[in-house]
CSV table of C-alpha atoms in Angstrom, one decimal:
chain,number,residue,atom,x,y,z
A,1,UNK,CA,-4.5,-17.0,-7.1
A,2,UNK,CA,-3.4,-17.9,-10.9
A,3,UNK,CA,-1.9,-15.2,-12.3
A,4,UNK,CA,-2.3,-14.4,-16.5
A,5,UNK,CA,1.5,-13.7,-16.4
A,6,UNK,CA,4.5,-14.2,-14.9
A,7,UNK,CA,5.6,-10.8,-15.0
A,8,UNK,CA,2.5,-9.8,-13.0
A,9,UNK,CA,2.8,-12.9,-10.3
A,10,UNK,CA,7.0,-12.0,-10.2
A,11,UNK,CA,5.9,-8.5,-9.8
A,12,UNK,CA,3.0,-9.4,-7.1
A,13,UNK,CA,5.4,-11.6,-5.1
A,14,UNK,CA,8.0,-8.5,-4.8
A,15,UNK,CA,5.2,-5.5,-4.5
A,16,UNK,CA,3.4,-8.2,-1.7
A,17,UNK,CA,6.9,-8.2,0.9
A,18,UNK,CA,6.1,-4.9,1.8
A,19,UNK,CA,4.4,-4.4,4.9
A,20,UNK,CA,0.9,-4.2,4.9
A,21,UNK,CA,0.4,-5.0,1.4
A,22,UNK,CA,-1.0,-7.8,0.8
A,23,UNK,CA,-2.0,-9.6,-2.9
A,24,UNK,CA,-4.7,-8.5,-3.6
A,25,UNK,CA,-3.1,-5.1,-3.2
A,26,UNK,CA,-0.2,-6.1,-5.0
A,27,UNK,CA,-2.3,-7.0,-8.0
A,28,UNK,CA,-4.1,-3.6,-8.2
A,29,UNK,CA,-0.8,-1.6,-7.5
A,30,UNK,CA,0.6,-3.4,-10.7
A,31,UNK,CA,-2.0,-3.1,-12.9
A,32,UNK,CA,-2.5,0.3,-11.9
A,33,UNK,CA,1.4,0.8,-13.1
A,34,UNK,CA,0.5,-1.1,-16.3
A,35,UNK,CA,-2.4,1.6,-17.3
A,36,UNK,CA,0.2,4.5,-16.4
A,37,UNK,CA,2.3,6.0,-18.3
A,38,UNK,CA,6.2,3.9,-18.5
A,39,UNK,CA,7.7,7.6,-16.8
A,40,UNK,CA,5.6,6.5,-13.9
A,41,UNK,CA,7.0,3.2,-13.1
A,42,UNK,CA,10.7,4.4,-14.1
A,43,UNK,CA,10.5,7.6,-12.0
A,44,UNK,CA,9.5,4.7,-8.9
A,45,UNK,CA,11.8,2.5,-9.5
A,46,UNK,CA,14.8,4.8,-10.0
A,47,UNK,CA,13.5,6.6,-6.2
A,48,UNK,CA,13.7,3.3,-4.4
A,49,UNK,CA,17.1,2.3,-6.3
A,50,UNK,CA,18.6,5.6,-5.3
A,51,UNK,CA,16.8,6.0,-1.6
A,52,UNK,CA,18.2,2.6,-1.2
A,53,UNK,CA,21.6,2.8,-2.4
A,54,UNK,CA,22.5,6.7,-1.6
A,55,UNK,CA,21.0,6.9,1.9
A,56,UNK,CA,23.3,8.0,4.2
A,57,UNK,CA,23.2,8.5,8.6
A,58,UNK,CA,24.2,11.4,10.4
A,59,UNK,CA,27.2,10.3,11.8
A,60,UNK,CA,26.6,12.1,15.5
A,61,UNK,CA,22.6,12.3,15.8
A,62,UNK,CA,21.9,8.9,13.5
A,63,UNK,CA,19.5,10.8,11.7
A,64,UNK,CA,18.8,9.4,8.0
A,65,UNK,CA,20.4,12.4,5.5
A,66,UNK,CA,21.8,12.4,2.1
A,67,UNK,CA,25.1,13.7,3.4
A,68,UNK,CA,27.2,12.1,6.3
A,69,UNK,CA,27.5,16.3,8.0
A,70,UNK,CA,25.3,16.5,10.8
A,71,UNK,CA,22.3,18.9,9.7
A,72,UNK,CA,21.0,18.6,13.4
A,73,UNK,CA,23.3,22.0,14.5
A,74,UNK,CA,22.3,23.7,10.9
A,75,UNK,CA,18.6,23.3,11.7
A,76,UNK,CA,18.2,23.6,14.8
A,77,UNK,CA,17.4,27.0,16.8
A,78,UNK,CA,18.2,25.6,20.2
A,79,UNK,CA,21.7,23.6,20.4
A,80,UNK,CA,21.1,23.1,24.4
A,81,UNK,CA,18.4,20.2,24.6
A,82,UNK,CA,18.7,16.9,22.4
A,83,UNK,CA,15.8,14.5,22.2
A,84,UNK,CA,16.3,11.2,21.9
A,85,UNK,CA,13.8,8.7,19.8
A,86,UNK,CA,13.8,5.7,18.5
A,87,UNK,CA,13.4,5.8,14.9
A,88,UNK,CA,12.9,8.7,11.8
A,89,UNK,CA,8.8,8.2,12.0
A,90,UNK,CA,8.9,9.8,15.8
A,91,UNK,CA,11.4,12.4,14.8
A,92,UNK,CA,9.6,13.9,11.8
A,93,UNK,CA,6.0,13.5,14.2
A,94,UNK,CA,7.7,15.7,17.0
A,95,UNK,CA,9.5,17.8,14.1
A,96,UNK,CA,5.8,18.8,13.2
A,97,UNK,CA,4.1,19.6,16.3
A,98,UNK,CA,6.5,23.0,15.8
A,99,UNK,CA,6.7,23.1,19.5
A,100,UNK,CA,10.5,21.7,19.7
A,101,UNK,CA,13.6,23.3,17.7
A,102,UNK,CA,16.5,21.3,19.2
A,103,UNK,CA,18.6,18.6,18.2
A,104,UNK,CA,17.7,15.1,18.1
A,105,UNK,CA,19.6,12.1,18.7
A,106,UNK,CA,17.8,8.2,16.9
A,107,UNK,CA,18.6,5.0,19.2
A,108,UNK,CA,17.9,2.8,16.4
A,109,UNK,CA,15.4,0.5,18.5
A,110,UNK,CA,14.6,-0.3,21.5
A,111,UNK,CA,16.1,-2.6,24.2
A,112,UNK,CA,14.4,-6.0,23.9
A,113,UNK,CA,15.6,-9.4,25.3
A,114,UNK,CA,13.2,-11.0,23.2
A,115,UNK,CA,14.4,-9.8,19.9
A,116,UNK,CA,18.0,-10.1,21.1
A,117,UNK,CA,18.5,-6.3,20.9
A,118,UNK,CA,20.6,-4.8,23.6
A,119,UNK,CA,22.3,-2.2,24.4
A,120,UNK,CA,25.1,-2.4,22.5
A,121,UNK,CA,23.1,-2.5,19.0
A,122,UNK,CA,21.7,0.9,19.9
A,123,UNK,CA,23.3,4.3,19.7
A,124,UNK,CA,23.7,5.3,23.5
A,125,UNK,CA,27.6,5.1,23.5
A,126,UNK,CA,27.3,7.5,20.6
A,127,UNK,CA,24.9,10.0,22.7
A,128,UNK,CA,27.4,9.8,25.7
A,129,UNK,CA,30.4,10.9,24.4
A,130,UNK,CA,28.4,14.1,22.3
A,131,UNK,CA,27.0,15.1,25.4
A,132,UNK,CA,30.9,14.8,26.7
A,133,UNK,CA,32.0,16.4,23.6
A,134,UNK,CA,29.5,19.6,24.0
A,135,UNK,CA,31.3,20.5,26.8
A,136,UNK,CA,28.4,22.2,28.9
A,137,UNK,CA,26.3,23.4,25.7
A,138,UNK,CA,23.9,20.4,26.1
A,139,UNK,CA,21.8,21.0,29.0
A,140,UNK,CA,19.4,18.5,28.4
A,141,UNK,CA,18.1,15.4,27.3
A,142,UNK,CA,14.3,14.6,26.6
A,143,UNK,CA,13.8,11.1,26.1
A,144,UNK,CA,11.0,10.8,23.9
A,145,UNK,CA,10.2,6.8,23.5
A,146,UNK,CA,7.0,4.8,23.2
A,147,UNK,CA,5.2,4.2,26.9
A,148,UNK,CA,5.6,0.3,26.3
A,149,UNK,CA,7.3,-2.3,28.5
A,150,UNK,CA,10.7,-1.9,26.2
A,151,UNK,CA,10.7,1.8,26.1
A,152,UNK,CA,10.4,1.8,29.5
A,153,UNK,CA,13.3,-0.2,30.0
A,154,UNK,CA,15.2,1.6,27.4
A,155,UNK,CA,14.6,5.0,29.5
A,156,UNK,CA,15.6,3.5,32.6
A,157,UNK,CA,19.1,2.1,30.9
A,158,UNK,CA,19.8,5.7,29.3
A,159,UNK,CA,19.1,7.7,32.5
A,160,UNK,CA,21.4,5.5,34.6
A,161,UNK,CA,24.0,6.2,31.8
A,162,UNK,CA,23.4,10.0,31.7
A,163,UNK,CA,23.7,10.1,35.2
A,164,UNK,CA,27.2,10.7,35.2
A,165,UNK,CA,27.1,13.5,32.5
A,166,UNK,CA,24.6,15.7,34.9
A,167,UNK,CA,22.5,16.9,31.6
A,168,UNK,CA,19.2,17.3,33.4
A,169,UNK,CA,16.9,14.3,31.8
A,170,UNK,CA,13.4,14.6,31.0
A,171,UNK,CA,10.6,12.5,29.6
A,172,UNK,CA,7.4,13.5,27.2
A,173,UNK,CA,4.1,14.0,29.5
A,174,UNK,CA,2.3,11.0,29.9
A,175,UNK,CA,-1.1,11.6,29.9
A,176,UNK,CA,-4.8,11.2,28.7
A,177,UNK,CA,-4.4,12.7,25.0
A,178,UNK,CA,-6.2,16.0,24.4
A,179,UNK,CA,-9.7,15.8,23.1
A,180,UNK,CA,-9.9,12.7,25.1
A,181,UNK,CA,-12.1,11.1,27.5
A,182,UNK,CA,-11.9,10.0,30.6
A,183,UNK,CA,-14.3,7.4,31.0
A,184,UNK,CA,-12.9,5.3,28.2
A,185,UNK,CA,-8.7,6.1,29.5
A,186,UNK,CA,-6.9,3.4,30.7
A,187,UNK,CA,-6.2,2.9,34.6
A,188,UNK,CA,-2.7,2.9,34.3
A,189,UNK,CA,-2.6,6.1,31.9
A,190,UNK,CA,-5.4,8.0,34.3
A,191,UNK,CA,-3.2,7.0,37.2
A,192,UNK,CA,-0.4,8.8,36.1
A,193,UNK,CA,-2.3,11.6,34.8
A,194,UNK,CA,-3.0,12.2,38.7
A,195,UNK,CA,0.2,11.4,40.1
A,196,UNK,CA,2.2,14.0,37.6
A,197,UNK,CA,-0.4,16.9,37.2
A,198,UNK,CA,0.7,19.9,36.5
A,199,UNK,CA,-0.2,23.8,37.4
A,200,UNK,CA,-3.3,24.7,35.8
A,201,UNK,CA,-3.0,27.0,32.8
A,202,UNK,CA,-6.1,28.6,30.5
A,203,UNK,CA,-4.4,28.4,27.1
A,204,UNK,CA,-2.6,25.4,27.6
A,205,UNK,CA,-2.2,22.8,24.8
B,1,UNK,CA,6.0,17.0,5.9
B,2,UNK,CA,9.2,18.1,6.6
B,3,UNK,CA,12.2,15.1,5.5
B,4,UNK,CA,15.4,14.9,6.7
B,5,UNK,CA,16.8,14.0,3.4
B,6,UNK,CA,15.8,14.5,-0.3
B,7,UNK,CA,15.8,10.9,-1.0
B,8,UNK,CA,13.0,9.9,1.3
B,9,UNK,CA,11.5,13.0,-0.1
B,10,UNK,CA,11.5,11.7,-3.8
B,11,UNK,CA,10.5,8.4,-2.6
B,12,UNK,CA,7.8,9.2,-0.8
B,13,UNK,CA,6.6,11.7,-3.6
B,14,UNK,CA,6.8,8.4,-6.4
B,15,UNK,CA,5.4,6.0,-3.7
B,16,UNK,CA,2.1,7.7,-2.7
B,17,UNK,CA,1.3,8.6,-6.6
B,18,UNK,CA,0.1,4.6,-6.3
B,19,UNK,CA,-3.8,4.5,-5.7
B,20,UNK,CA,-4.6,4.1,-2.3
B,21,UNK,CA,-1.2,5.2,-0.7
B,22,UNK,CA,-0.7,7.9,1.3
B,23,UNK,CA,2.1,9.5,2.4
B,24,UNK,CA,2.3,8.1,6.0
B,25,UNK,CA,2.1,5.4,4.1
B,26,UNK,CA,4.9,6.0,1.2
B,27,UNK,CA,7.2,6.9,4.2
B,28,UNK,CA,6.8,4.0,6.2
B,29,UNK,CA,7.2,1.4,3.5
B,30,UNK,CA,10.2,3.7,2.3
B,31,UNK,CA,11.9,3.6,6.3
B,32,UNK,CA,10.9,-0.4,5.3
B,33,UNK,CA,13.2,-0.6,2.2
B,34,UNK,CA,16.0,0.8,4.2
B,35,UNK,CA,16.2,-2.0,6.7
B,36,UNK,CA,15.7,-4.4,4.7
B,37,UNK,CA,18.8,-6.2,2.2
B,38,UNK,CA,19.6,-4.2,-1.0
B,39,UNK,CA,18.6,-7.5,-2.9
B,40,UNK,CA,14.9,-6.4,-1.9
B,41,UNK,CA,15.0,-3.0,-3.2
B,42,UNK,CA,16.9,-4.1,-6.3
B,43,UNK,CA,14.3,-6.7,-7.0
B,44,UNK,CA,11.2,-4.7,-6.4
B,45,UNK,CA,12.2,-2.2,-9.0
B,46,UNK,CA,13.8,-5.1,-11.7
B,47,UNK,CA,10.2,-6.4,-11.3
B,48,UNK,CA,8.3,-3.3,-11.7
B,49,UNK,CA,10.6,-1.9,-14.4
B,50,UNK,CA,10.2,-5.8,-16.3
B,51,UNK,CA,6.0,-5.9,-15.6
B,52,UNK,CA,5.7,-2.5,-17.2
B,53,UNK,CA,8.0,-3.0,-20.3
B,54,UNK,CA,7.4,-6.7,-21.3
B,55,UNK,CA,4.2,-7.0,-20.3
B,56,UNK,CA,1.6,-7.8,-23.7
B,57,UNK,CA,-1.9,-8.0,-24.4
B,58,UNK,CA,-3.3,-11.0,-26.4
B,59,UNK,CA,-4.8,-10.0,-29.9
B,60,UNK,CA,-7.8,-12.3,-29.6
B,61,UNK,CA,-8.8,-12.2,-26.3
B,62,UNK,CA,-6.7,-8.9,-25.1
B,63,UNK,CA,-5.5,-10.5,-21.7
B,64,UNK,CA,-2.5,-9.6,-20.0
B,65,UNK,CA,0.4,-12.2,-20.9
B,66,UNK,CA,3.8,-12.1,-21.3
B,67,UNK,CA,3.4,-13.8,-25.4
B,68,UNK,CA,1.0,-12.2,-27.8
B,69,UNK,CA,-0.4,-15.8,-28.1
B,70,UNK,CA,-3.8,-16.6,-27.3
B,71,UNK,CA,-3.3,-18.5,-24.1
B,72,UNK,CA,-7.3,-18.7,-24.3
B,73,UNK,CA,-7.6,-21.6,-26.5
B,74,UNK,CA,-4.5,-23.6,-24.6
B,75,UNK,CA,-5.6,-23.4,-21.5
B,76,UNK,CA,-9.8,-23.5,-21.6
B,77,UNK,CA,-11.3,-26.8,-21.5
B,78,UNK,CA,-14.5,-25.5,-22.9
B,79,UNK,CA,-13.9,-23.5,-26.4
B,80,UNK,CA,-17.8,-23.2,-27.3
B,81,UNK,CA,-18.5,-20.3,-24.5
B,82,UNK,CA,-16.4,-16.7,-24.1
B,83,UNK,CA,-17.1,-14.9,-20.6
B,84,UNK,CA,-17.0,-10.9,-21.4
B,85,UNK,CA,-15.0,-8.9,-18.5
B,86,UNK,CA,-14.1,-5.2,-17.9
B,87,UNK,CA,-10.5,-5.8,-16.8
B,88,UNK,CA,-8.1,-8.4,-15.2
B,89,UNK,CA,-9.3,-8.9,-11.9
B,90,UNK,CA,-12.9,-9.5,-12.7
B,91,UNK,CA,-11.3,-12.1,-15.0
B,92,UNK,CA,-9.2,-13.7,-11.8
B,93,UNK,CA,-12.3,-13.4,-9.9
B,94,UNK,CA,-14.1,-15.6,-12.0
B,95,UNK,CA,-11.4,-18.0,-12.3
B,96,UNK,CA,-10.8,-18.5,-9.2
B,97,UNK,CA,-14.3,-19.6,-8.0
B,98,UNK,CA,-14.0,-23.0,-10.2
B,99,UNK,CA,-16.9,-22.7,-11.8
B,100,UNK,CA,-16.0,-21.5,-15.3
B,101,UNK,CA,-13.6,-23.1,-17.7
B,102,UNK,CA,-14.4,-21.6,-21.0
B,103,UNK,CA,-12.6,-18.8,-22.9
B,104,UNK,CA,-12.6,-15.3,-21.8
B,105,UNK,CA,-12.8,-11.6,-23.3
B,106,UNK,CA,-11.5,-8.5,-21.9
B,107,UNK,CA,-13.5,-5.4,-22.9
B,108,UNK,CA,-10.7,-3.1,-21.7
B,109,UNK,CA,-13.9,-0.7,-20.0
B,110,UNK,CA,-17.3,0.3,-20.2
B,111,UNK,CA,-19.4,2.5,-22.1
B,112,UNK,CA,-18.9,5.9,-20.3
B,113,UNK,CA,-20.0,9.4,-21.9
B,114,UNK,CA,-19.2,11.3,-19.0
B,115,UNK,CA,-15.5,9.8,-19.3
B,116,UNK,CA,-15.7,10.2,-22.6
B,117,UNK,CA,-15.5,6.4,-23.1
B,118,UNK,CA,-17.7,5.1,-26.6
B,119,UNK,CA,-17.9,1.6,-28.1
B,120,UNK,CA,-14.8,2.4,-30.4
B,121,UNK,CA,-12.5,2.5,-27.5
B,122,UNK,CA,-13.5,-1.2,-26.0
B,123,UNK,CA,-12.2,-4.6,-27.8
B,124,UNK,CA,-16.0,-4.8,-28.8
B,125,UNK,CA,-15.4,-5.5,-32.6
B,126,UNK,CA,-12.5,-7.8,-32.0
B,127,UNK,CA,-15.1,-10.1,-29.9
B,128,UNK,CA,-17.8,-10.1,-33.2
B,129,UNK,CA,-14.6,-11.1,-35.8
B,130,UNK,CA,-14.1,-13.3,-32.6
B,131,UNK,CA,-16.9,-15.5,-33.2
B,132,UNK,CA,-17.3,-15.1,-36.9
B,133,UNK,CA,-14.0,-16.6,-37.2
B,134,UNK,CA,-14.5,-19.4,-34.8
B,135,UNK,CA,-17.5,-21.3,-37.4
B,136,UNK,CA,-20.0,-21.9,-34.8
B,137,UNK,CA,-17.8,-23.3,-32.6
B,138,UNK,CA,-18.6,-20.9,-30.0
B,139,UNK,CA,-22.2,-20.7,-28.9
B,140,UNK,CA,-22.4,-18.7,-25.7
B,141,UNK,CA,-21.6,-15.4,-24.6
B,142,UNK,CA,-21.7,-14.6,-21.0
B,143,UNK,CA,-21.6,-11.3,-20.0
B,144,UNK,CA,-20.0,-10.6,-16.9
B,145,UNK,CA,-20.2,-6.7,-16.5
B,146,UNK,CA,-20.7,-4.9,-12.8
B,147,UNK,CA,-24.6,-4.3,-12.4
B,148,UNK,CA,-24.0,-0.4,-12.8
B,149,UNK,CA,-25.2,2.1,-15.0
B,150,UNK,CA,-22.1,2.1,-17.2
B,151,UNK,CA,-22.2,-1.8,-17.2
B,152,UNK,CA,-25.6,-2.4,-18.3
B,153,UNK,CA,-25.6,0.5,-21.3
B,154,UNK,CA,-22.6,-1.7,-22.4
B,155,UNK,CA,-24.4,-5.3,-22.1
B,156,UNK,CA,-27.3,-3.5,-23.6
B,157,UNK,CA,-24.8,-2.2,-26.6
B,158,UNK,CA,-23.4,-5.5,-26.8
B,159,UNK,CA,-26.5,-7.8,-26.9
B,160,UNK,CA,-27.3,-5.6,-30.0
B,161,UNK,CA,-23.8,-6.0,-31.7
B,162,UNK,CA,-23.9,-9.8,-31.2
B,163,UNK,CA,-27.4,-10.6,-32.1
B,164,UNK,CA,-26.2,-11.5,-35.6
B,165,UNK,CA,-23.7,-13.8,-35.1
B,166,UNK,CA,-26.6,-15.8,-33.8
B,167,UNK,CA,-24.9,-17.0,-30.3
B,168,UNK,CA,-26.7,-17.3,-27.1
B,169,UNK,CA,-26.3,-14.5,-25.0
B,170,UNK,CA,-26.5,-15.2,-21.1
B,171,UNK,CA,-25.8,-12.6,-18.2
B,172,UNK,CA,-24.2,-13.4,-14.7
B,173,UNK,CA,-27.2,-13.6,-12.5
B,174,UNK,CA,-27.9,-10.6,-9.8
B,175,UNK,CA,-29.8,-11.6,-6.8
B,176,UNK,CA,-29.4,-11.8,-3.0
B,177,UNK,CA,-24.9,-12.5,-2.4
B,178,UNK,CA,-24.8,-16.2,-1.1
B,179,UNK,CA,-25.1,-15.5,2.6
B,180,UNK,CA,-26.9,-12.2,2.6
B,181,UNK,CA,-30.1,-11.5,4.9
B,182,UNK,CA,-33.1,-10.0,3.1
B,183,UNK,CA,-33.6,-7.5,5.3
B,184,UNK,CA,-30.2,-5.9,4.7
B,185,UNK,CA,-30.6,-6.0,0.9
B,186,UNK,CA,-31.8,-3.3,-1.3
B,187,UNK,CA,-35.1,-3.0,-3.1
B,188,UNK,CA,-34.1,-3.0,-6.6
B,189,UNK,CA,-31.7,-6.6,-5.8
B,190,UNK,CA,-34.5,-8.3,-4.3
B,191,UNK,CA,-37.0,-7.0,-7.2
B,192,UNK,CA,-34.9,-8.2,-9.5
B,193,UNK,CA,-34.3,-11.8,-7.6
B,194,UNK,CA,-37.8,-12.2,-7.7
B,195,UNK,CA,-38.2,-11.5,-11.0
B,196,UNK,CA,-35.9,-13.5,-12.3
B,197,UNK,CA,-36.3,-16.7,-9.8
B,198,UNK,CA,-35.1,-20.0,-10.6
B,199,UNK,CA,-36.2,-23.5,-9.7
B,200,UNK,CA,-35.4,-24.9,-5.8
B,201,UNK,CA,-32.4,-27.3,-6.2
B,202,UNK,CA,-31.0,-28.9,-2.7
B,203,UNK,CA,-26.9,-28.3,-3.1
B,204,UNK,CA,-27.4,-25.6,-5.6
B,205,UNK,CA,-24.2,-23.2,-4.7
């Protein structure tokens, strides 16, 4: 595409890195800024600048904050379960359900030969040694990660390593998802769905 | 939402005022920024902040352009016909197909009482001094407005205003999309491409 300016192709090029976006996006988010007020596109830029550059991470849980303090123990109503996931998105997802109010604890990724990510690029030591540190307060660990081939593998890694800490280590239900259908469920989901069902309950979620 | 700092917050806030972005969205391309370098963060907003404050509009044709110069005459190989658009990507969109190398004119909008939109708010007059000024050297005027209500009142509006300077005046064709089945197209398209039927050409795009 020939652009009509160079400001609007430099500014395409940049708005078109982010995911998802692609030019012909890009173009319409810039004009769009160019029919807006100049507060708009200052007030944007000056949120990414400062999200960028002030961001900090919870030094214990990993959690992104604007302070390095731990706001895990401030919020949460129940200091004796920590559930670990793999990046902000799932935290603030299972933060919304309103059915947990413990601490959490962010990997960072998962484990994955193929992108070169192992262990030791992911926050486990750091889960260890709070679970250590709590000295019997953390009773256990949910590890809530995606049901892929890598988060399997990730689970499998961090309970062998929790083993020695005796927390008492659980996973998030695997299961057909509610309002779903059978018929149209997966074999391997529906499999499991039998092999781990639980005590019927009227006024279960 | 709930967000673990007030950073992402304000991102996310700025971020999903653009068209078409939603939070979800905002936050994920927001967790994007934070991986990525600085650099891309620092470019994205030099870029947006230099699009919104340096951008300019041609006097004559009122296209987006980083002079005030006419870049119309410079770069058109054909200086006797002016295309009329709304806005800048109806203006790409026609120079991209190939088809068109004359001069264009951006309208800036359509006629719109209900938005409260009249002739005096479009660059209608500037495209009559336009032609006066050029001394019969233009002699076509194509106008290439969307085939809505607001569109044609405005072609309608403008075939009126031009009809003195004595230029032809020529519309973009509507008919069946190249492509299309008949069965699929509406009644009022196919009246109309019956109506206004031209003569069989073998290789006619």
């Amino acid at each position: 595409m020939e652009f009509p300016s160079e400001l609007i192709e430099e500014a395409v090029k940049e708005i078109s890195k982010l995911p998802g976006i692609g030019k012909k996006t890009a173009l319409r988010l810039a004009l769009h800024l160019l029919k807006e007020q100049e507060a708009t596109t200052e007030n944007l830029s000056a949120a990414l600048i400062r999200l960028r550059k002030e961001t900090k991470y919870c030094g214990t849980c990993h959690v992104i904050s604007h302070t390095t303090d731990c706001t895990c123990r401030t919020i949460s109503r129940d200091l004796s379960v920590i559930c670990v996931v793999v990046d902000t998105p799932d935290l603030l997802a299972i933060r919304s359900t309103g059915q947990y109010q413990g601490m959490f604890h962010v990997l960072g990724g998962v484990i994955s030969p193929i992108e070169g990510i192992g262990p030791e690029n992911l926050h486990i030591d750091s889960l260890v040694e709070r679970i250590n540190a709590s000295a019997g307060e953390v009773k256990e660990v949910i590890l809530a990660l995606s049901a892929t081939m890598e988060g399997d593998t990730t689970c499998f890694y961090l309970s062998r390593k929790l083993e020695k800490t005796g927390v008492k280590i659980t996973t998030i239900a695997r299961g057909i998802p509610v309002g779903g259908e059978l018929e149209y469920a997966d074999e391997v989901t529906l499999g499991r769905s039998i092999v781990t069902r639980t005590n019927y309950t009227s006024g279960h979620i």
